[in-house]
Short mmCIF file of C-alpha atoms and ligand atoms in Angstrom, two decimals:
data_model
loop_
_atom_site.label_atom_id
_atom_site.label_comp_id
_atom_site.label_asym_id
_atom_site.label_seq_id
_atom_site.Cartn_x
_atom_site.Cartn_y
_atom_site.Cartn_z
CA MET A 17 -10.15 21.28 -4.52
CA LYS A 18 -12.94 23.12 -2.68
CA GLY A 19 -15.81 20.66 -2.30
CA THR A 20 -13.62 17.64 -3.17
CA ARG A 21 -14.04 14.77 -0.70
CA VAL A 22 -10.94 12.67 -0.12
CA MET A 23 -10.54 9.72 2.20
CA ILE A 24 -6.98 8.96 3.33
CA THR A 25 -6.15 5.90 5.42
CA GLY A 26 -3.22 6.24 7.80
CA ALA A 27 -3.46 10.05 7.85
CA THR A 28 -1.67 10.41 11.19
CA ASN A 29 1.93 10.21 10.00
CA GLY A 30 4.32 10.29 7.04
CA ILE A 31 2.91 10.29 3.52
CA GLY A 32 -0.76 10.20 4.59
CA LEU A 33 -0.34 13.13 6.96
CA GLN A 34 1.55 15.17 4.36
CA LEU A 35 -1.14 14.45 1.76
CA ALA A 36 -3.89 15.46 4.21
CA ASP A 37 -2.04 18.68 5.04
CA THR A 38 -1.56 19.60 1.35
CA LEU A 39 -5.14 18.80 0.31
CA LEU A 40 -6.55 20.70 3.30
CA SER A 41 -4.52 23.75 2.26
CA MET A 42 -6.10 23.38 -1.19
CA GLY A 43 -9.61 23.41 0.30
CA ALA A 44 -10.55 19.70 0.21
CA THR A 45 -12.57 17.88 2.86
CA VAL A 46 -10.31 15.10 4.14
CA TYR A 47 -11.66 12.03 5.93
CA GLY A 48 -8.52 10.73 7.62
CA THR A 49 -8.23 7.40 9.41
CA GLY A 50 -5.89 6.61 12.29
CA ARG A 51 -5.59 4.14 15.14
CA SER A 52 -4.84 6.78 17.80
CA SER A 53 -7.68 9.09 18.84
CA GLY A 54 -5.10 11.40 20.48
CA LYS A 55 -3.14 11.78 17.22
CA LEU A 56 -6.35 12.32 15.20
CA GLN A 57 -7.55 14.96 17.65
CA ALA A 58 -4.19 16.77 17.57
CA ILE A 59 -4.24 16.80 13.75
CA ALA A 60 -7.83 18.08 13.64
CA GLU A 61 -6.79 20.92 15.97
CA SER A 62 -3.57 21.78 14.12
CA MET A 63 -5.37 21.79 10.73
CA ALA A 64 -8.27 23.92 11.95
CA GLY A 65 -6.92 27.04 10.18
CA ARG A 66 -6.75 25.38 6.72
CA SER A 67 -9.31 26.24 4.05
CA GLY A 68 -10.48 22.60 3.95
CA THR A 69 -12.04 20.47 6.69
CA PHE A 70 -10.45 17.48 8.44
CA VAL A 71 -12.82 14.75 9.60
CA PRO A 72 -11.05 12.26 11.93
CA LEU A 73 -12.06 8.60 11.67
CA LEU A 74 -10.81 6.15 14.29
CA ALA A 75 -9.86 2.72 12.90
CA ASP A 76 -7.35 0.03 13.70
CA HIS A 77 -6.57 -1.33 10.23
CA SER A 78 -5.31 -4.63 11.65
CA ASP A 79 -8.83 -5.34 12.90
CA LEU A 80 -11.57 -5.66 10.28
CA SER A 81 -14.41 -5.05 12.75
CA SER A 82 -12.78 -1.75 13.70
CA VAL A 83 -12.48 -0.82 10.00
CA SER A 84 -16.13 -1.73 9.51
CA ALA A 85 -17.16 0.52 12.44
CA MET A 86 -15.11 3.35 10.89
CA LEU A 87 -16.96 2.88 7.58
CA SER A 88 -20.31 3.20 9.39
CA SER A 89 -19.06 6.43 10.95
CA LEU A 90 -17.90 7.66 7.51
CA SER A 91 -21.37 7.10 6.06
CA SER A 92 -22.85 9.29 8.80
CA HIS A 93 -20.67 12.16 7.46
CA THR A 94 -21.04 11.70 3.69
CA ASP A 95 -22.52 9.46 1.00
CA VAL A 96 -20.17 10.74 -1.72
CA LEU A 97 -16.39 10.43 -2.10
CA ASP A 98 -14.20 11.66 -4.95
CA ILE A 99 -10.84 10.11 -4.09
CA VAL A 100 -9.81 7.31 -1.72
CA VAL A 101 -6.14 6.83 -0.86
CA ASN A 102 -5.40 3.39 0.61
CA ASN A 103 -2.21 4.39 2.39
CA ALA A 104 -2.07 2.91 5.92
CA GLY A 105 0.77 0.43 6.14
CA ILE A 106 3.42 -1.23 8.26
CA HIS A 107 6.65 -3.15 7.73
CA TYR A 108 7.91 -5.85 10.10
CA GLY A 109 11.53 -4.68 9.98
CA LEU A 110 14.77 -5.03 8.10
CA PRO A 111 15.79 -8.39 6.63
CA MET A 112 19.00 -8.30 8.70
CA GLN A 113 16.96 -8.08 11.89
CA SER A 114 14.98 -11.20 10.98
CA MET A 115 18.12 -13.29 11.57
CA HIS A 116 17.88 -12.43 15.26
CA LYS A 117 14.30 -11.49 15.95
CA ASP A 118 11.00 -12.30 14.32
CA THR A 119 8.65 -9.37 14.77
CA ARG A 120 5.75 -10.82 12.80
CA SER A 121 2.48 -10.86 14.68
CA ALA A 122 -1.10 -12.06 14.41
CA THR A 123 -4.39 -10.28 15.01
CA ASN A 124 -7.59 -12.33 15.25
CA GLY A 125 -5.67 -15.30 13.84
CA MET A 126 -4.48 -13.48 10.72
CA ASP A 127 -1.13 -11.94 9.81
CA THR A 128 -1.24 -8.36 11.17
CA LEU A 129 0.68 -6.86 8.26
CA PHE A 130 -1.44 -8.64 5.64
CA VAL A 131 -4.67 -7.30 7.19
CA THR A 132 -3.32 -3.78 7.78
CA ASN A 133 -1.70 -3.27 4.38
CA TYR A 134 -4.06 -5.29 2.19
CA LEU A 135 -7.27 -6.79 3.57
CA SER A 136 -8.49 -3.67 5.42
CA HIS A 137 -8.20 -1.84 2.08
CA VAL A 138 -10.14 -4.57 0.28
CA LEU A 139 -13.01 -3.99 2.70
CA ILE A 140 -12.76 -0.20 2.34
CA THR A 141 -12.56 -0.25 -1.47
CA GLU A 142 -15.49 -2.63 -1.90
CA LYS A 143 -17.63 -0.61 0.54
CA VAL A 144 -16.87 2.87 -0.82
CA LEU A 145 -17.33 2.09 -4.54
CA PRO A 146 -21.00 3.23 -4.45
CA MET A 147 -19.84 6.51 -2.83
CA LEU A 148 -17.25 7.02 -5.58
CA ASN A 149 -19.86 6.23 -8.25
CA ARG A 150 -21.88 9.21 -6.93
CA SER A 151 -18.93 11.60 -7.43
CA LYS A 152 -19.31 14.48 -9.86
CA MET A 153 -15.61 14.21 -10.75
CA GLU A 154 -14.85 13.08 -14.28
CA LYS A 155 -12.59 10.29 -13.03
CA PRO A 156 -13.10 9.51 -9.34
CA ARG A 157 -10.46 7.10 -8.14
CA VAL A 158 -8.94 4.80 -5.59
CA VAL A 159 -5.17 5.08 -5.16
CA GLN A 160 -3.41 2.02 -3.74
CA VAL A 161 -0.22 3.12 -2.01
CA SER A 162 1.84 0.10 -2.99
CA SER A 163 5.59 -0.26 -3.42
CA THR A 164 8.29 -1.22 -5.89
CA TYR A 165 9.00 -3.97 -3.34
CA HIS A 166 6.03 -5.84 -4.86
CA TRP A 167 8.68 -7.09 -7.33
CA ILE A 168 10.15 -9.40 -4.65
CA SER A 169 6.97 -11.48 -4.39
CA ASP A 170 6.31 -14.26 -6.91
CA GLY A 171 2.68 -14.37 -5.74
CA SER A 172 2.81 -18.03 -4.70
CA LEU A 173 2.01 -17.21 -1.05
CA LEU A 174 -1.02 -15.17 -2.12
CA ARG A 175 -2.70 -18.08 -3.87
CA PRO A 176 -5.43 -19.80 -1.83
CA ASN A 177 -4.70 -23.52 -1.60
CA GLY A 178 -8.04 -25.35 -1.88
CA PRO A 179 -9.90 -24.66 1.37
CA LEU A 180 -6.73 -23.18 2.94
CA PRO A 181 -6.31 -19.40 2.96
CA PRO A 182 -3.25 -17.90 1.23
CA PHE A 183 -0.09 -18.58 3.20
CA ALA A 184 0.65 -14.83 3.45
CA SER A 185 -2.60 -14.25 5.35
CA ARG A 186 -2.06 -16.87 8.05
CA GLY A 187 -1.37 -15.61 11.52
CA SER A 188 0.22 -18.68 13.01
CA GLU A 189 3.93 -18.09 13.40
CA LEU A 190 4.63 -21.82 13.47
CA GLU A 191 3.06 -22.36 10.11
CA LYS A 192 5.61 -20.22 8.34
CA PRO A 193 8.96 -20.44 10.07
CA PHE A 194 10.93 -19.80 6.89
CA ARG A 195 9.15 -16.64 5.90
CA GLN A 196 11.14 -13.46 6.03
CA MET A 197 9.65 -10.27 7.38
CA HIS A 198 10.56 -8.45 4.20
CA LEU A 199 8.73 -10.89 1.96
CA SER A 200 5.51 -10.34 3.99
CA TYR A 201 5.71 -6.70 2.94
CA GLY A 202 6.33 -7.56 -0.75
CA ASP A 203 3.40 -10.00 -0.71
CA SER A 204 1.05 -7.36 0.72
CA LYS A 205 2.14 -4.78 -1.86
CA LEU A 206 1.66 -7.25 -4.74
CA ALA A 207 -1.77 -8.15 -3.28
CA GLN A 208 -2.77 -4.46 -3.52
CA LEU A 209 -1.88 -4.44 -7.25
CA LEU A 210 -3.72 -7.71 -7.88
CA HIS A 211 -6.81 -6.29 -6.18
CA MET A 212 -6.54 -3.11 -8.27
CA HIS A 213 -6.65 -5.10 -11.51
CA ALA A 214 -9.50 -7.37 -10.37
CA VAL A 215 -11.65 -4.38 -9.33
CA ASN A 216 -10.80 -2.48 -12.52
CA ARG A 217 -12.06 -5.33 -14.69
CA MET A 218 -15.31 -5.35 -12.70
CA LEU A 219 -15.64 -1.55 -13.08
CA GLU A 220 -15.01 -1.83 -16.81
CA GLU A 221 -17.84 -4.34 -17.16
CA GLU A 222 -20.17 -2.04 -15.21
CA SER A 223 -19.15 0.97 -17.38
CA SER A 224 -18.30 2.78 -14.14
CA LYS A 225 -16.22 5.96 -14.36
CA VAL A 226 -14.28 5.01 -11.21
CA ALA A 227 -10.62 4.06 -11.71
CA VAL A 228 -8.28 2.19 -9.38
CA VAL A 229 -4.64 3.25 -9.76
CA ALA A 230 -1.48 2.63 -7.75
CA PHE A 231 1.43 4.64 -6.43
CA CYS A 232 4.95 4.04 -5.12
CA PRO A 233 6.67 6.84 -3.21
CA ALA A 234 10.17 5.29 -3.58
CA TRP A 235 12.24 6.17 -0.48
CA VAL A 236 10.62 8.73 1.81
CA GLY A 237 11.80 9.39 5.38
CA THR A 238 8.75 8.51 7.53
CA GLY A 239 7.73 6.42 10.53
CA ILE A 240 7.84 3.18 8.52
CA GLN A 241 11.63 2.87 8.78
CA PRO A 242 12.64 1.03 11.95
CA GLU A 243 13.83 3.27 14.76
CA GLY A 244 17.59 3.67 15.22
CA VAL A 245 20.35 3.94 12.63
CA ALA A 246 18.13 2.75 9.74
CA ARG A 247 15.70 5.58 10.37
CA GLN A 248 18.47 8.17 10.78
CA VAL A 249 20.12 7.14 7.51
CA THR A 250 16.85 7.04 5.58
CA HIS A 251 15.65 10.35 6.95
CA ALA A 252 18.96 11.98 5.99
CA LEU A 253 19.13 10.55 2.47
CA ALA A 254 15.58 9.87 1.30
CA HIS A 255 12.97 12.35 0.13
CA GLN A 256 11.04 14.34 2.70
CA PRO A 257 7.26 13.69 2.77
CA GLU A 258 6.68 17.01 0.91
CA GLN A 259 8.54 15.57 -2.11
CA GLY A 260 7.25 12.06 -1.44
CA ILE A 261 3.65 13.00 -2.29
CA HIS A 262 4.61 14.59 -5.64
CA ALA A 263 3.57 11.64 -7.82
CA LEU A 264 0.77 10.73 -5.40
CA LEU A 265 -0.98 14.01 -6.22
CA HIS A 266 -0.44 13.18 -9.90
CA ALA A 267 -1.95 9.69 -9.45
CA ALA A 268 -4.92 11.05 -7.51
CA LEU A 269 -5.71 14.11 -9.62
CA HIS A 270 -4.23 14.08 -13.11
CA PRO A 271 -6.85 13.45 -15.83
CA ASP A 272 -4.36 11.48 -17.98
CA ILE A 273 -3.88 8.75 -15.38
CA SER A 274 -5.76 5.62 -16.40
CA ARG A 275 -7.06 2.51 -14.67
CA GLY A 276 -4.24 0.25 -13.53
CA ASP A 277 -1.46 2.85 -13.88
CA PHE A 278 1.34 2.49 -11.32
CA VAL A 279 2.67 6.00 -10.73
CA GLY A 280 5.95 6.64 -8.94
CA ASN A 281 8.24 9.46 -7.91
CA THR A 282 11.01 7.61 -9.74
CA ASN A 283 11.24 4.82 -12.29
CA VAL A 284 14.79 3.65 -11.59
CA VAL A 285 13.63 0.03 -11.24
CA SER A 286 12.33 0.02 -14.81
CA TYR A 287 15.97 0.13 -16.01
CA LEU A 288 17.03 -3.01 -14.10
CA PRO A 289 17.80 -5.83 -16.55
CA PHE A 290 16.19 -9.29 -16.06
CA LYS A 291 14.57 -8.17 -12.79
CA GLU A 292 11.73 -10.67 -13.14
CA HIS A 293 14.34 -13.44 -12.78
CA TRP A 294 16.61 -12.34 -9.95
CA LEU A 295 14.37 -10.08 -7.84
CA ILE A 296 12.02 -12.93 -7.00
CA SER A 297 14.52 -15.80 -6.86
CA PRO A 298 14.22 -17.85 -3.64
CA PHE A 299 17.99 -17.77 -3.14
CA GLN A 300 18.90 -18.96 0.36
CA PHE A 301 22.05 -19.81 2.26
CA GLN A 302 21.53 -22.28 5.13
CA GLY A 303 17.91 -21.20 5.44
CA PHE A 304 18.81 -17.52 5.48
CA HIS A 305 17.32 -15.48 2.67
CA LEU A 306 20.46 -13.84 1.35
CA ARG A 307 18.41 -12.53 -1.56
CA ASP A 308 16.44 -10.18 0.71
CA ASN A 309 19.61 -8.51 1.92
CA LEU A 310 20.99 -8.21 -1.60
CA ILE A 311 17.75 -6.53 -2.61
CA ASP A 312 17.92 -4.16 0.32
CA THR A 313 21.52 -3.28 -0.54
CA PHE A 314 20.41 -2.53 -4.06
CA ALA A 315 17.45 -0.54 -2.73
CA MET A 316 19.87 1.57 -0.67
CA LEU A 317 21.64 2.50 -3.90
CA MET A 318 18.26 3.46 -5.31
CA MET A 319 17.89 5.92 -2.45
CA PHE A 320 20.75 7.96 -3.99
CA VAL A 321 19.70 7.53 -7.61
CA GLN A 322 16.06 8.51 -7.01
CA LYS A 323 17.18 12.11 -6.48
CA PHE A 324 18.42 12.27 -10.09
CA ASN A 325 15.33 10.57 -11.49
CA PHE A 326 12.53 12.43 -9.73
CA GLY A 327 9.13 13.22 -11.21
CA ALA A 328 5.83 11.48 -11.84
CA PHE A 329 6.37 8.33 -13.89
CA VAL A 330 3.99 5.58 -14.91
CA GLN A 331 6.12 2.58 -13.96
CA GLU A 332 6.25 -1.02 -15.04
CA THR A 333 4.82 -3.61 -12.60
CA SER A 334 5.90 -7.22 -12.16
CA PRO A 335 4.63 -10.01 -14.46
CA GLU A 336 2.95 -11.59 -11.39
CA SER A 337 0.81 -8.48 -10.88
CA LYS A 338 -0.70 -9.08 -14.34
CA ASP A 339 -1.58 -12.74 -13.70
CA GLN A 340 -5.34 -12.66 -14.23
CA GLU A 341 -5.94 -16.09 -12.73
CA LEU A 342 -4.08 -15.06 -9.54
CA GLN A 343 -5.98 -11.74 -9.45
CA ASP A 344 -9.30 -13.60 -9.59
CA ALA A 345 -8.32 -16.31 -7.09
CA LEU A 346 -7.11 -13.78 -4.51
CA HIS A 347 -10.07 -11.46 -5.11
CA LYS A 348 -12.57 -14.29 -4.63
CA TRP A 349 -10.87 -15.41 -1.42
CA SER A 350 -10.55 -11.81 -0.12
CA LEU A 351 -14.27 -11.12 -0.67
CA ARG A 352 -15.06 -14.23 1.36
CA ALA A 353 -12.62 -13.11 4.10
CA VAL A 354 -14.32 -9.71 4.49
CA SER A 355 -17.88 -10.91 3.73
CA GLU A 356 -18.96 -10.58 7.38
CA TRP A 357 -18.56 -6.79 7.06
CA LEU A 358 -19.70 -6.20 3.46
N1 NAP B 21 8.23 5.66 3.23
C1 NAP B 21 8.63 4.93 2.22
O1 NAP B 21 9.81 4.95 1.84
C2 NAP B 21 7.63 4.06 1.51
C3 NAP B 21 8.05 3.39 0.34
C4 NAP B 21 7.15 2.61 -0.34
C5 NAP B 21 5.84 2.50 0.10
N2 NAP B 21 5.46 3.14 1.24
C6 NAP B 21 4.06 2.99 1.68
O2 NAP B 21 3.54 4.24 2.04
C7 NAP B 21 2.46 4.05 2.96
C8 NAP B 21 2.57 5.07 4.07
O3 NAP B 21 3.71 4.78 4.85
P1 NAP B 21 4.68 5.90 5.45
O4 NAP B 21 5.98 5.72 4.82
O5 NAP B 21 4.04 7.23 5.44
O6 NAP B 21 4.82 5.32 6.95
P2 NAP B 21 4.34 5.91 8.36
O7 NAP B 21 4.95 7.24 8.58
O8 NAP B 21 4.64 4.85 9.34
O9 NAP B 21 2.78 6.08 8.18
C9 NAP B 21 1.92 4.96 8.14
C10 NAP B 21 0.52 5.38 8.52
O10 NAP B 21 -0.29 4.20 8.61
C11 NAP B 21 -0.88 4.17 9.91
N3 NAP B 21 -1.10 2.83 10.40
C12 NAP B 21 -0.22 1.80 10.50
N4 NAP B 21 -0.83 0.74 11.07
C13 NAP B 21 -2.10 1.10 11.33
C14 NAP B 21 -3.20 0.44 11.91
N5 NAP B 21 -3.14 -0.82 12.37
N6 NAP B 21 -4.37 1.12 12.01
C15 NAP B 21 -4.47 2.40 11.59
N7 NAP B 21 -3.46 3.08 11.04
C16 NAP B 21 -2.28 2.43 10.91
C17 NAP B 21 0.11 4.91 10.81
O11 NAP B 21 -0.51 5.28 12.01
P3 NAP B 21 0.36 5.74 13.29
O12 NAP B 21 0.56 7.22 13.11
O13 NAP B 21 -0.53 5.43 14.44
O14 NAP B 21 1.64 4.97 13.28
C18 NAP B 21 0.46 6.07 9.88
O15 NAP B 21 -0.55 7.04 9.88
C19 NAP B 21 2.54 2.60 3.41
O16 NAP B 21 1.53 1.84 2.78
C20 NAP B 21 3.90 2.16 2.94
O17 NAP B 21 3.94 0.77 2.67
C21 NAP B 21 6.32 3.93 1.95
#
């Protein structure tokens, strides 16, 4: 990895931090983003003894102007990248919590989670493609850290509606009183896959060697689980970040991984029968999305099973992720949304 230049978003905790640590031990130069200058500084100091170099990049991914400033700073360090890992992400909380408390929020009028998980990475990907094209690697790539939870989104809230932006992107709480916190996450993770396919088709036309691929860690005990019992349970039962990056390294480095592959530490979900029917059903009881809690109960079971089905698997993605018309509609809208910074 000596001489390999890797950008990792959200490198200050969990999966991103573990990946940075591992790649630095292997000699890579890691450009790591984070929203806390204190955390970035502490990581730079603690990684100083590694054979690679850590370059801290301050960016709040919920704010596109902050991401744009970070990209300017990146270009003062390098004009070539080999691998970009779009990892920074948040979750609004457990479905059960949404019965009592809505933790969704808006930044600059847009949904904070949508911008953090998806739109900030659209801006980054579109801006760094020329840097990846200059790589000497045989297959430079972008890895979208997505999730199996993309299966819970039918994509309808990602479709722009005439002049109106996609519902999932809107920051006004009042506009979407029925939306569950969990579905916001699924929408953002499906959006990442739709963007991957749209960019890949463009790269194909340009005969570029760059590939966009995706990854799902399955359950890994990190900072994304809400504090309290949920975090304690997950941290006790799920994989540790060391195991959680197993298939991520495969997605980022293995020569056999192709454009559009969705690589996971487990492929348990691939065995679920008729998942395209029941995972995305809008089943509600008195306005309460019972479906979300059923899915989370099922996902808890997956936490046990993933230990017996661990490796690096190219997994199936939802039918919605392959909808070319939706890919193009969202891509076109997203490019307009970030155009100020392109
Ligand atoms: N853990 C799992 O079981 C799991 C499963 C499926 C998918 N994923 C995906 O894996 C990715 C990494 O999550 P994780 O599990 O490692 O969670 P994590 O421990 O919470 O790490 C998330 C990282 O993103 C950063 N981040 C969040 N919001 C940000 C913002 N506005 N600006 C800049 N940085 C921001 C965090 O920074 P701070 O250090 O400042 O918080 C942290 O470095 C996410 O995309 C998540 O959706 C995780």
